[in-house]
PDB file of C-alpha atoms in Angstrom:
ATOM      1  CA  UNK L   1       8.981 -60.533  -5.988  1.00 58.00           C
ATOM      2  CA  UNK L   2      10.265 -63.002  -8.873  1.00 53.00           C
ATOM      3  CA  UNK L   3       8.697 -64.481 -11.513  1.00 49.00           C
ATOM      4  CA  UNK L   4       6.807 -67.672 -11.477  1.00 49.00           C
ATOM      5  CA  UNK L   5       8.647 -70.857 -13.213  1.00 46.00           C
ATOM      6  CA  UNK L   6       7.832 -70.119 -17.042  1.00 45.00           C
ATOM      7  CA  UNK L   7       8.673 -72.422 -19.910  1.00 45.00           C
ATOM      8  CA  UNK L   8       6.877 -75.645 -19.192  1.00 51.00           C
ATOM      9  CA  UNK L   9       3.801 -75.143 -21.526  1.00 50.00           C
ATOM     10  CA  UNK L  10       0.989 -77.523 -22.274  1.00 50.00           C
ATOM     11  CA  UNK L  11      -1.764 -77.490 -24.733  1.00 52.00           C
ATOM     12  CA  UNK L  12      -4.162 -77.126 -22.051  1.00 57.00           C
ATOM     13  CA  UNK L  13      -2.059 -73.953 -20.924  1.00 64.00           C
ATOM     14  CA  UNK L  14      -2.120 -72.728 -24.668  1.00 65.00           C
ATOM     15  CA  UNK L  15      -6.134 -72.499 -24.546  1.00 83.00           C
ATOM     16  CA  UNK L  16      -5.579 -70.372 -21.487  1.00 94.00           C
ATOM     17  CA  UNK L  17      -5.703 -66.598 -21.480  1.00 97.00           C
ATOM     18  CA  UNK L  18      -2.452 -65.285 -20.963  1.00 98.00           C
ATOM     19  CA  UNK L  19      -2.022 -62.616 -18.040  1.00 98.00           C
ATOM     20  CA  UNK L  20       0.610 -60.203 -17.242  1.00 98.00           C
ATOM     21  CA  UNK L  21       0.984 -59.582 -13.618  1.00 98.00           C
ATOM     22  CA  UNK L  22       1.787 -55.661 -12.778  1.00 98.00           C
ATOM     23  CA  UNK L  23       3.184 -56.250  -9.425  1.00 97.00           C
ATOM     24  CA  UNK L  24       3.367 -52.477  -8.256  1.00 97.00           C
ATOM     25  CA  UNK L  25       6.350 -50.850  -6.590  1.00 96.00           C
ATOM     26  CA  UNK L  26       4.940 -51.375  -3.169  1.00 96.00           C
ATOM     27  CA  UNK L  27       4.265 -55.148  -3.517  1.00 97.00           C
ATOM     28  CA  UNK L  28       7.337 -55.632  -4.813  1.00 95.00           C
ATOM     29  CA  UNK L  29       9.330 -53.836  -2.010  1.00 95.00           C
ATOM     30  CA  UNK L  30       6.797 -54.177   0.971  1.00 96.00           C
ATOM     31  CA  UNK L  31       4.104 -56.939   0.722  1.00 97.00           C
ATOM     32  CA  UNK L  32       5.554 -59.489  -2.004  1.00 97.00           C
ATOM     33  CA  UNK L  33       2.588 -61.920  -0.467  1.00 97.00           C
ATOM     34  CA  UNK L  34       0.350 -59.821  -2.448  1.00 98.00           C
ATOM     35  CA  UNK L  35       2.050 -60.716  -5.744  1.00 98.00           C
ATOM     36  CA  UNK L  36       2.173 -64.478  -5.138  1.00 98.00           C
ATOM     37  CA  UNK L  37      -1.791 -64.321  -3.749  1.00 98.00           C
ATOM     38  CA  UNK L  38      -2.589 -62.740  -7.036  1.00 98.00           C
ATOM     39  CA  UNK L  39      -1.159 -65.378  -8.956  1.00 98.00           C
ATOM     40  CA  UNK L  40      -2.759 -67.774  -7.264  1.00 98.00           C
ATOM     41  CA  UNK L  41      -6.010 -66.381  -7.842  1.00 98.00           C
ATOM     42  CA  UNK L  42      -5.666 -65.867 -11.314  1.00 98.00           C
ATOM     43  CA  UNK L  43      -4.372 -68.957 -12.091  1.00 98.00           C
ATOM     44  CA  UNK L  44      -7.203 -70.851  -9.975  1.00 98.00           C
ATOM     45  CA  UNK L  45      -9.628 -68.807 -12.317  1.00 98.00           C
ATOM     46  CA  UNK L  46      -7.923 -70.707 -15.476  1.00 98.00           C
ATOM     47  CA  UNK L  47      -5.286 -67.993 -16.620  1.00 98.00           C
ATOM     48  CA  UNK L  48      -1.487 -68.871 -17.336  1.00 98.00           C
ATOM     49  CA  UNK L  49      -0.158 -65.915 -15.279  1.00 98.00           C
ATOM     50  CA  UNK L  50       3.778 -64.183 -16.097  1.00 98.00           C
ATOM     51  CA  UNK L  51       5.372 -61.579 -14.470  1.00 97.00           C
ATOM     52  CA  UNK L  52       7.439 -59.586 -16.908  1.00 96.00           C
ATOM     53  CA  UNK L  53      10.643 -58.580 -15.020  1.00 92.00           C
ATOM     54  CA  UNK L  54      11.026 -55.245 -17.389  1.00 89.00           C
ATOM     55  CA  UNK L  55       8.100 -53.885 -15.722  1.00 93.00           C
ATOM     56  CA  UNK L  56       8.949 -50.864 -13.271  1.00 91.00           C
ATOM     57  CA  UNK L  57       6.696 -47.979 -11.519  1.00 96.00           C
ATOM     58  CA  UNK L  58       3.487 -47.513 -13.126  1.00 97.00           C
ATOM     59  CA  UNK L  59       4.438 -43.521 -13.233  1.00 95.00           C
ATOM     60  CA  UNK L  60       1.819 -42.612 -11.185  1.00 94.00           C
ATOM     61  CA  UNK L  61       4.151 -40.557  -8.667  1.00 92.00           C
ATOM     62  CA  UNK L  62       5.888 -38.292 -11.612  1.00 94.00           C
ATOM     63  CA  UNK L  63       2.287 -38.124 -12.975  1.00 93.00           C
ATOM     64  CA  UNK L  64       0.681 -36.763  -9.663  1.00 89.00           C
ATOM     65  CA  UNK L  65       3.611 -34.525  -9.434  1.00 90.00           C
ATOM     66  CA  UNK L  66       3.245 -32.984 -13.142  1.00 92.00           C
ATOM     67  CA  UNK L  67       6.124 -34.279 -14.712  1.00 95.00           C
ATOM     68  CA  UNK L  68       4.745 -35.605 -18.165  1.00 95.00           C
ATOM     69  CA  UNK L  69       7.677 -36.256 -19.900  1.00 96.00           C
ATOM     70  CA  UNK L  70       8.999 -38.868 -17.559  1.00 97.00           C
ATOM     71  CA  UNK L  71       5.866 -40.511 -17.073  1.00 97.00           C
ATOM     72  CA  UNK L  72       5.639 -41.018 -20.826  1.00 97.00           C
ATOM     73  CA  UNK L  73       8.878 -42.509 -20.945  1.00 97.00           C
ATOM     74  CA  UNK L  74       7.888 -45.067 -17.952  1.00 97.00           C
ATOM     75  CA  UNK L  75       4.610 -45.653 -19.727  1.00 98.00           C
ATOM     76  CA  UNK L  76       6.216 -46.831 -22.556  1.00 98.00           C
ATOM     77  CA  UNK L  77       8.783 -48.984 -21.034  1.00 97.00           C
ATOM     78  CA  UNK L  78       5.581 -50.456 -19.459  1.00 98.00           C
ATOM     79  CA  UNK L  79       3.642 -50.765 -22.512  1.00 98.00           C
ATOM     80  CA  UNK L  80       6.815 -52.740 -24.383  1.00 97.00           C
ATOM     81  CA  UNK L  81       6.888 -55.178 -21.663  1.00 97.00           C
ATOM     82  CA  UNK L  82       3.416 -55.900 -21.080  1.00 98.00           C
ATOM     83  CA  UNK L  83       2.113 -55.724 -24.749  1.00 96.00           C
ATOM     84  CA  UNK L  84       2.379 -59.245 -25.563  1.00 96.00           C
ATOM     85  CA  UNK L  85      -0.532 -60.651 -23.221  1.00 98.00           C
ATOM     86  CA  UNK L  86      -4.189 -61.315 -23.465  1.00 98.00           C
ATOM     87  CA  UNK L  87      -4.765 -58.815 -19.965  1.00 98.00           C
ATOM     88  CA  UNK L  88      -2.879 -56.817 -17.590  1.00 98.00           C
ATOM     89  CA  UNK L  89      -3.743 -57.197 -14.013  1.00 98.00           C
ATOM     90  CA  UNK L  90      -2.715 -55.269 -11.049  1.00 98.00           C
ATOM     91  CA  UNK L  91      -3.457 -56.045  -7.374  1.00 98.00           C
ATOM     92  CA  UNK L  92      -4.165 -51.806  -6.992  1.00 97.00           C
ATOM     93  CA  UNK L  93      -6.579 -49.466  -8.570  1.00 96.00           C
ATOM     94  CA  UNK L  94      -4.269 -46.687  -8.166  1.00 95.00           C
ATOM     95  CA  UNK L  95      -1.882 -48.545 -10.454  1.00 97.00           C
ATOM     96  CA  UNK L  96      -4.602 -50.406 -12.550  1.00 97.00           C
ATOM     97  CA  UNK L  97      -6.454 -46.835 -13.058  1.00 97.00           C
ATOM     98  CA  UNK L  98      -2.935 -44.995 -14.108  1.00 97.00           C
ATOM     99  CA  UNK L  99      -2.351 -47.073 -16.793  1.00 98.00           C
ATOM    100  CA  UNK L 100      -6.210 -47.791 -17.854  1.00 98.00           C
ATOM    101  CA  UNK L 101      -7.408 -44.214 -17.825  1.00 97.00           C
ATOM    102  CA  UNK L 102      -4.522 -42.111 -18.183  1.00 97.00           C
ATOM    103  CA  UNK L 103      -1.328 -43.516 -20.412  1.00 98.00           C
ATOM    104  CA  UNK L 104      -3.133 -42.686 -23.736  1.00 97.00           C
ATOM    105  CA  UNK L 105      -3.315 -39.157 -22.608  1.00 95.00           C
ATOM    106  CA  UNK L 106       0.524 -38.926 -22.429  1.00 97.00           C
ATOM    107  CA  UNK L 107       0.839 -38.779 -26.065  1.00 97.00           C
ATOM    108  CA  UNK L 108      -0.584 -36.755 -28.867  1.00 95.00           C
ATOM    109  CA  UNK L 109      -2.979 -37.483 -31.319  1.00 95.00           C
ATOM    110  CA  UNK L 110      -0.918 -39.089 -34.598  1.00 94.00           C
ATOM    111  CA  UNK L 111       1.910 -40.133 -32.237  1.00 96.00           C
ATOM    112  CA  UNK L 112       2.413 -43.829 -32.985  1.00 97.00           C
ATOM    113  CA  UNK L 113       2.602 -44.541 -29.125  1.00 98.00           C
ATOM    114  CA  UNK L 114      -0.834 -43.197 -28.599  1.00 98.00           C
ATOM    115  CA  UNK L 115      -2.206 -46.005 -30.477  1.00 97.00           C
ATOM    116  CA  UNK L 116      -0.167 -48.093 -28.386  1.00 98.00           C
ATOM    117  CA  UNK L 117      -1.035 -46.915 -25.288  1.00 98.00           C
ATOM    118  CA  UNK L 118      -4.974 -46.970 -26.300  1.00 98.00           C
ATOM    119  CA  UNK L 119      -4.491 -50.766 -27.165  1.00 98.00           C
ATOM    120  CA  UNK L 120      -2.657 -51.103 -23.638  1.00 98.00           C
ATOM    121  CA  UNK L 121      -4.868 -49.518 -21.682  1.00 98.00           C
ATOM    122  CA  UNK L 122      -7.739 -51.770 -22.960  1.00 98.00           C
ATOM    123  CA  UNK L 123      -6.608 -54.725 -21.521  1.00 98.00           C
ATOM    124  CA  UNK L 124      -5.763 -53.365 -18.100  1.00 98.00           C
ATOM    125  CA  UNK L 125      -7.559 -54.492 -14.953  1.00 98.00           C
ATOM    126  CA  UNK L 126      -7.578 -54.195 -11.160  1.00 98.00           C
ATOM    127  CA  UNK L 127      -7.269 -57.967  -9.736  1.00 98.00           C
ATOM    128  CA  UNK L 128     -10.703 -58.447  -8.056  1.00 98.00           C
ATOM    129  CA  UNK L 129     -13.003 -56.726 -10.924  1.00 98.00           C
ATOM    130  CA  UNK L 130     -10.874 -58.892 -13.224  1.00 98.00           C
ATOM    131  CA  UNK L 131     -11.859 -61.910 -11.759  1.00 98.00           C
ATOM    132  CA  UNK L 132     -15.557 -61.103 -11.260  1.00 98.00           C
ATOM    133  CA  UNK L 133     -16.178 -59.212 -14.283  1.00 98.00           C
ATOM    134  CA  UNK L 134     -13.974 -60.320 -17.077  1.00 98.00           C
ATOM    135  CA  UNK L 135     -13.500 -64.280 -15.869  1.00 98.00           C
ATOM    136  CA  UNK L 136     -16.765 -64.847 -14.183  1.00 97.00           C
ATOM    137  CA  UNK L 137     -15.522 -65.518 -10.478  1.00 97.00           C
ATOM    138  CA  UNK L 138     -18.370 -65.808  -8.631  1.00 96.00           C
ATOM    139  CA  UNK L 139     -16.833 -66.767  -5.263  1.00 96.00           C
ATOM    140  CA  UNK L 140     -13.764 -68.452  -3.608  1.00 96.00           C
ATOM    141  CA  UNK L 141     -13.317 -71.648  -1.979  1.00 94.00           C
ATOM    142  CA  UNK L 142     -12.124 -71.104   1.856  1.00 95.00           C
ATOM    143  CA  UNK L 143     -13.125 -70.434   5.227  1.00 94.00           C
ATOM    144  CA  UNK L 144     -12.338 -67.174   7.262  1.00 95.00           C
ATOM    145  CA  UNK L 145     -13.865 -67.293  10.774  1.00 94.00           C
ATOM    146  CA  UNK L 146     -13.629 -63.265  11.758  1.00 94.00           C
ATOM    147  CA  UNK L 147     -15.543 -60.293  11.019  1.00 97.00           C
ATOM    148  CA  UNK L 148     -13.912 -57.817   8.337  1.00 98.00           C
ATOM    149  CA  UNK L 149     -14.405 -54.128   7.116  1.00 98.00           C
ATOM    150  CA  UNK L 150     -13.530 -52.958   3.605  1.00 98.00           C
ATOM    151  CA  UNK L 151     -12.306 -49.516   2.714  1.00 98.00           C
ATOM    152  CA  UNK L 152     -13.001 -48.367  -1.013  1.00 97.00           C
ATOM    153  CA  UNK L 153      -9.693 -47.308  -2.198  1.00 96.00           C
ATOM    154  CA  UNK L 154     -10.212 -43.694  -4.093  1.00 95.00           C
ATOM    155  CA  UNK L 155      -9.117 -44.725  -7.652  1.00 94.00           C
ATOM    156  CA  UNK L 156     -10.284 -48.000  -7.580  1.00 96.00           C
ATOM    157  CA  UNK L 157     -13.922 -46.748  -6.885  1.00 97.00           C
ATOM    158  CA  UNK L 158     -13.899 -43.609  -8.887  1.00 96.00           C
ATOM    159  CA  UNK L 159     -11.971 -44.521 -12.028  1.00 96.00           C
ATOM    160  CA  UNK L 160     -12.096 -48.162 -12.601  1.00 97.00           C
ATOM    161  CA  UNK L 161     -15.784 -48.765 -10.441  1.00 97.00           C
ATOM    162  CA  UNK L 162     -14.521 -51.432  -7.861  1.00 97.00           C
ATOM    163  CA  UNK L 163     -16.616 -52.011  -4.911  1.00 97.00           C
ATOM    164  CA  UNK L 164     -19.059 -54.737  -5.417  1.00 98.00           C
ATOM    165  CA  UNK L 165     -16.610 -57.042  -6.429  1.00 98.00           C
ATOM    166  CA  UNK L 166     -14.194 -57.610  -3.291  1.00 98.00           C
ATOM    167  CA  UNK L 167     -17.381 -57.937  -1.193  1.00 98.00           C
ATOM    168  CA  UNK L 168     -18.964 -60.402  -3.275  1.00 97.00           C
ATOM    169  CA  UNK L 169     -15.907 -62.353  -3.239  1.00 98.00           C
ATOM    170  CA  UNK L 170     -15.376 -62.158   0.534  1.00 98.00           C
ATOM    171  CA  UNK L 171     -19.139 -63.204   0.994  1.00 96.00           C
ATOM    172  CA  UNK L 172     -18.252 -66.436  -0.498  1.00 97.00           C
ATOM    173  CA  UNK L 173     -16.094 -67.380   2.162  1.00 97.00           C
ATOM    174  CA  UNK L 174     -17.443 -69.325   4.988  1.00 96.00           C
ATOM    175  CA  UNK L 175     -17.702 -67.579   8.205  1.00 95.00           C
ATOM    176  CA  UNK L 176     -16.581 -64.226   6.839  1.00 94.00           C
ATOM    177  CA  UNK L 177     -19.161 -61.374   8.395  1.00 95.00           C
ATOM    178  CA  UNK L 178     -18.488 -58.071   6.353  1.00 97.00           C
ATOM    179  CA  UNK L 179     -18.932 -55.211   8.711  1.00 97.00           C
ATOM    180  CA  UNK L 180     -19.404 -51.804   6.799  1.00 98.00           C
ATOM    181  CA  UNK L 181     -17.672 -48.929   8.071  1.00 98.00           C
ATOM    182  CA  UNK L 182     -18.870 -45.429   7.956  1.00 97.00           C
ATOM    183  CA  UNK L 183     -17.911 -43.750   4.986  1.00 96.00           C
ATOM    184  CA  UNK L 184     -16.067 -46.718   3.793  1.00 97.00           C
ATOM    185  CA  UNK L 185     -15.528 -44.488   0.385  1.00 96.00           C
ATOM    186  CA  UNK L 186     -14.085 -41.776   1.720  1.00 96.00           C
ATOM    187  CA  UNK L 187     -10.584 -41.026   0.984  1.00 96.00           C
ATOM    188  CA  UNK L 188      -7.912 -42.874   3.990  1.00 94.00           C
ATOM    189  CA  UNK L 189      -5.536 -39.672   3.697  1.00 90.00           C
ATOM    190  CA  UNK L 190      -3.010 -41.567   1.522  1.00 89.00           C
ATOM    191  CA  UNK L 191      -3.289 -39.825  -1.807  1.00 83.00           C
ATOM    192  CA  UNK L 192       0.266 -40.811  -2.930  1.00 78.00           C
ATOM    193  CA  UNK L 193       2.782 -37.666  -2.465  1.00 78.00           C
ATOM    194  CA  UNK L 194      -0.395 -35.913  -0.647  1.00 83.00           C
ATOM    195  CA  UNK L 195       0.714 -37.187   2.705  1.00 79.00           C
ATOM    196  CA  UNK L 196       3.772 -36.153   2.145  1.00 78.00           C
ATOM    197  CA  UNK L 197       2.860 -32.265   1.115  1.00 82.00           C
ATOM    198  CA  UNK L 198       0.495 -32.246   3.676  1.00 80.00           C
ATOM    199  CA  UNK L 199       0.836 -34.482   6.569  1.00 84.00           C
ATOM    200  CA  UNK L 200      -1.342 -32.421   8.683  1.00 92.00           C
ATOM    201  CA  UNK L 201      -4.424 -32.585   6.467  1.00 93.00           C
ATOM    202  CA  UNK L 202      -3.391 -36.228   5.995  1.00 91.00           C
ATOM    203  CA  UNK L 203      -3.097 -37.487   9.489  1.00 93.00           C
ATOM    204  CA  UNK L 204      -6.514 -35.534  10.336  1.00 95.00           C
ATOM    205  CA  UNK L 205      -8.141 -37.705   7.584  1.00 96.00           C
ATOM    206  CA  UNK L 206      -6.481 -40.893   8.642  1.00 95.00           C
ATOM    207  CA  UNK L 207      -8.001 -40.036  12.421  1.00 96.00           C
ATOM    208  CA  UNK L 208     -11.216 -40.170  11.334  1.00 97.00           C
ATOM    209  CA  UNK L 209     -11.032 -43.151   9.144  1.00 97.00           C
ATOM    210  CA  UNK L 210      -9.442 -44.772  12.195  1.00 97.00           C
ATOM    211  CA  UNK L 211     -11.953 -44.260  14.079  1.00 97.00           C
ATOM    212  CA  UNK L 212     -14.607 -45.667  11.684  1.00 97.00           C
ATOM    213  CA  UNK L 213     -12.838 -48.886  11.712  1.00 98.00           C
ATOM    214  CA  UNK L 214     -12.755 -49.286  15.302  1.00 97.00           C
ATOM    215  CA  UNK L 215     -16.254 -48.628  15.594  1.00 98.00           C
ATOM    216  CA  UNK L 216     -17.272 -51.179  13.417  1.00 98.00           C
ATOM    217  CA  UNK L 217     -15.526 -54.173  15.983  1.00 97.00           C
ATOM    218  CA  UNK L 218     -13.903 -55.857  13.218  1.00 97.00           C
ATOM    219  CA  UNK L 219     -11.417 -57.961  13.572  1.00 96.00           C
ATOM    220  CA  UNK L 220      -9.931 -57.424  10.244  1.00 98.00           C
ATOM    221  CA  UNK L 221      -9.388 -54.672   7.692  1.00 98.00           C
ATOM    222  CA  UNK L 222      -9.100 -55.263   4.033  1.00 98.00           C
ATOM    223  CA  UNK L 223      -8.791 -53.272   1.067  1.00 98.00           C
ATOM    224  CA  UNK L 224      -6.782 -53.592  -2.311  1.00 97.00           C
ATOM    225  CA  UNK L 225      -4.268 -50.876  -2.727  1.00 96.00           C
ATOM    226  CA  UNK L 226      -1.124 -51.379  -0.175  1.00 96.00           C
ATOM    227  CA  UNK L 227      -0.581 -47.536  -0.187  1.00 95.00           C
ATOM    228  CA  UNK L 228      -3.992 -47.076   1.715  1.00 96.00           C
ATOM    229  CA  UNK L 229      -3.108 -50.126   3.562  1.00 97.00           C
ATOM    230  CA  UNK L 230      -0.084 -49.189   4.932  1.00 95.00           C
ATOM    231  CA  UNK L 231      -1.443 -45.844   5.741  1.00 95.00           C
ATOM    232  CA  UNK L 232      -4.279 -47.277   7.797  1.00 96.00           C
ATOM    233  CA  UNK L 233      -1.776 -50.054   9.245  1.00 96.00           C
ATOM    234  CA  UNK L 234       0.592 -47.441  10.535  1.00 95.00           C
ATOM    235  CA  UNK L 235      -2.146 -45.318  12.016  1.00 96.00           C
ATOM    236  CA  UNK L 236      -4.089 -48.080  13.929  1.00 97.00           C
ATOM    237  CA  UNK L 237      -1.010 -49.501  15.372  1.00 95.00           C
ATOM    238  CA  UNK L 238       0.215 -46.039  16.861  1.00 94.00           C
ATOM    239  CA  UNK L 239      -2.936 -46.011  18.174  1.00 94.00           C
ATOM    240  CA  UNK L 240      -2.576 -49.512  19.860  1.00 95.00           C
ATOM    241  CA  UNK L 241      -5.114 -51.199  17.991  1.00 95.00           C
ATOM    242  CA  UNK L 242      -5.589 -54.909  17.510  1.00 94.00           C
ATOM    243  CA  UNK L 243      -7.316 -54.892  14.011  1.00 97.00           C
ATOM    244  CA  UNK L 244      -5.451 -56.701  11.975  1.00 97.00           C
ATOM    245  CA  UNK L 245      -5.092 -54.889   8.255  1.00 98.00           C
ATOM    246  CA  UNK L 246      -4.384 -57.279   5.094  1.00 98.00           C
ATOM    247  CA  UNK L 247      -4.770 -56.934   1.318  1.00 98.00           C
ATOM    248  CA  UNK L 248      -8.033 -58.492   0.491  1.00 98.00           C
ATOM    249  CA  UNK L 249      -6.346 -60.657  -2.014  1.00 98.00           C
ATOM    250  CA  UNK L 250      -4.369 -62.301   0.652  1.00 98.00           C
ATOM    251  CA  UNK L 251      -7.727 -63.449   2.243  1.00 98.00           C
ATOM    252  CA  UNK L 252      -9.379 -64.603  -1.021  1.00 98.00           C
ATOM    253  CA  UNK L 253      -6.441 -66.966  -1.651  1.00 98.00           C
ATOM    254  CA  UNK L 254      -5.869 -68.397   1.539  1.00 97.00           C
ATOM    255  CA  UNK L 255      -2.711 -66.853   2.414  1.00 96.00           C
ATOM    256  CA  UNK L 256      -2.751 -65.143   5.541  1.00 94.00           C
ATOM    257  CA  UNK L 257      -0.174 -67.112   7.301  1.00 92.00           C
ATOM    258  CA  UNK L 258       2.452 -63.986   7.469  1.00 90.00           C
ATOM    259  CA  UNK L 259       2.067 -61.513  10.091  1.00 95.00           C
ATOM    260  CA  UNK L 260      -0.629 -58.828   9.339  1.00 96.00           C
ATOM    261  CA  UNK L 261       0.669 -54.953   7.775  1.00 96.00           C
ATOM    262  CA  UNK L 262       2.380 -53.821   9.789  1.00 92.00           C
ATOM    263  CA  UNK L 263       2.742 -56.574  12.577  1.00 87.00           C
ATOM    264  CA  UNK L 264      -1.005 -55.448  13.940  1.00 64.00           C
ATOM    265  CA  UNK L 265      -3.453 -57.822  14.881  1.00 62.00           C
ATOM    266  CA  UNK L 266      -4.031 -60.700  17.257  1.00 56.00           C
ATOM    267  CA  UNK L 267      -1.501 -63.002  15.576  1.00 44.00           C
TER     268      UNK L 267
END
């Protein structure tokens, strides 16, 4: 996604908190609409948003593979790109948790980068939790005449405590009905490189998740991580399901004009 227009700042803008949007690789390459939806939600919440062009991957694939040296090099680039903002926000629990929970441990005590990483990590937030917990947003305007079910992504839930926040904002949409699936907090089987290393196990897990989703009878599946969404959407499509799959930011921002992930759903 391209950086929103910058440079035309007013005095009112100067009073707004500045947010650097960490777009994430999967959003940038596969689902830019999530990035634009994130910008809309943040601006509606009263933030001034920029998307630093120097950002790259958060380093999670390297980190999960045990490549600490390359992860540290990536972290340095990310930190340098975002140090000037009041907050760093990502529409992803997994990328957010990598930057918030793991960056400081990449550097030894006494290393100047350790202190920089700690300052950086302190201002990193997942998108929906930032809106509710930091900006105090209790609802969004809009209508959704569909029933939805929500999948709690592993990193967002277990490392960042993201669970009640997306449901609270979804409940504020007129017409929306949330139908909880069985084991909503259980992994979908994606797990980053896990699904590549252990495809059979991954497929068994996502098959169980697919049944839990379809058993709800919901029209739409939502989550806050593109990796999980692409994994579940792919399985649902292969099995002929008409469940529509979207990132929660798209729905909260009212930006659902384009086809669902993997082209599923009734549209």
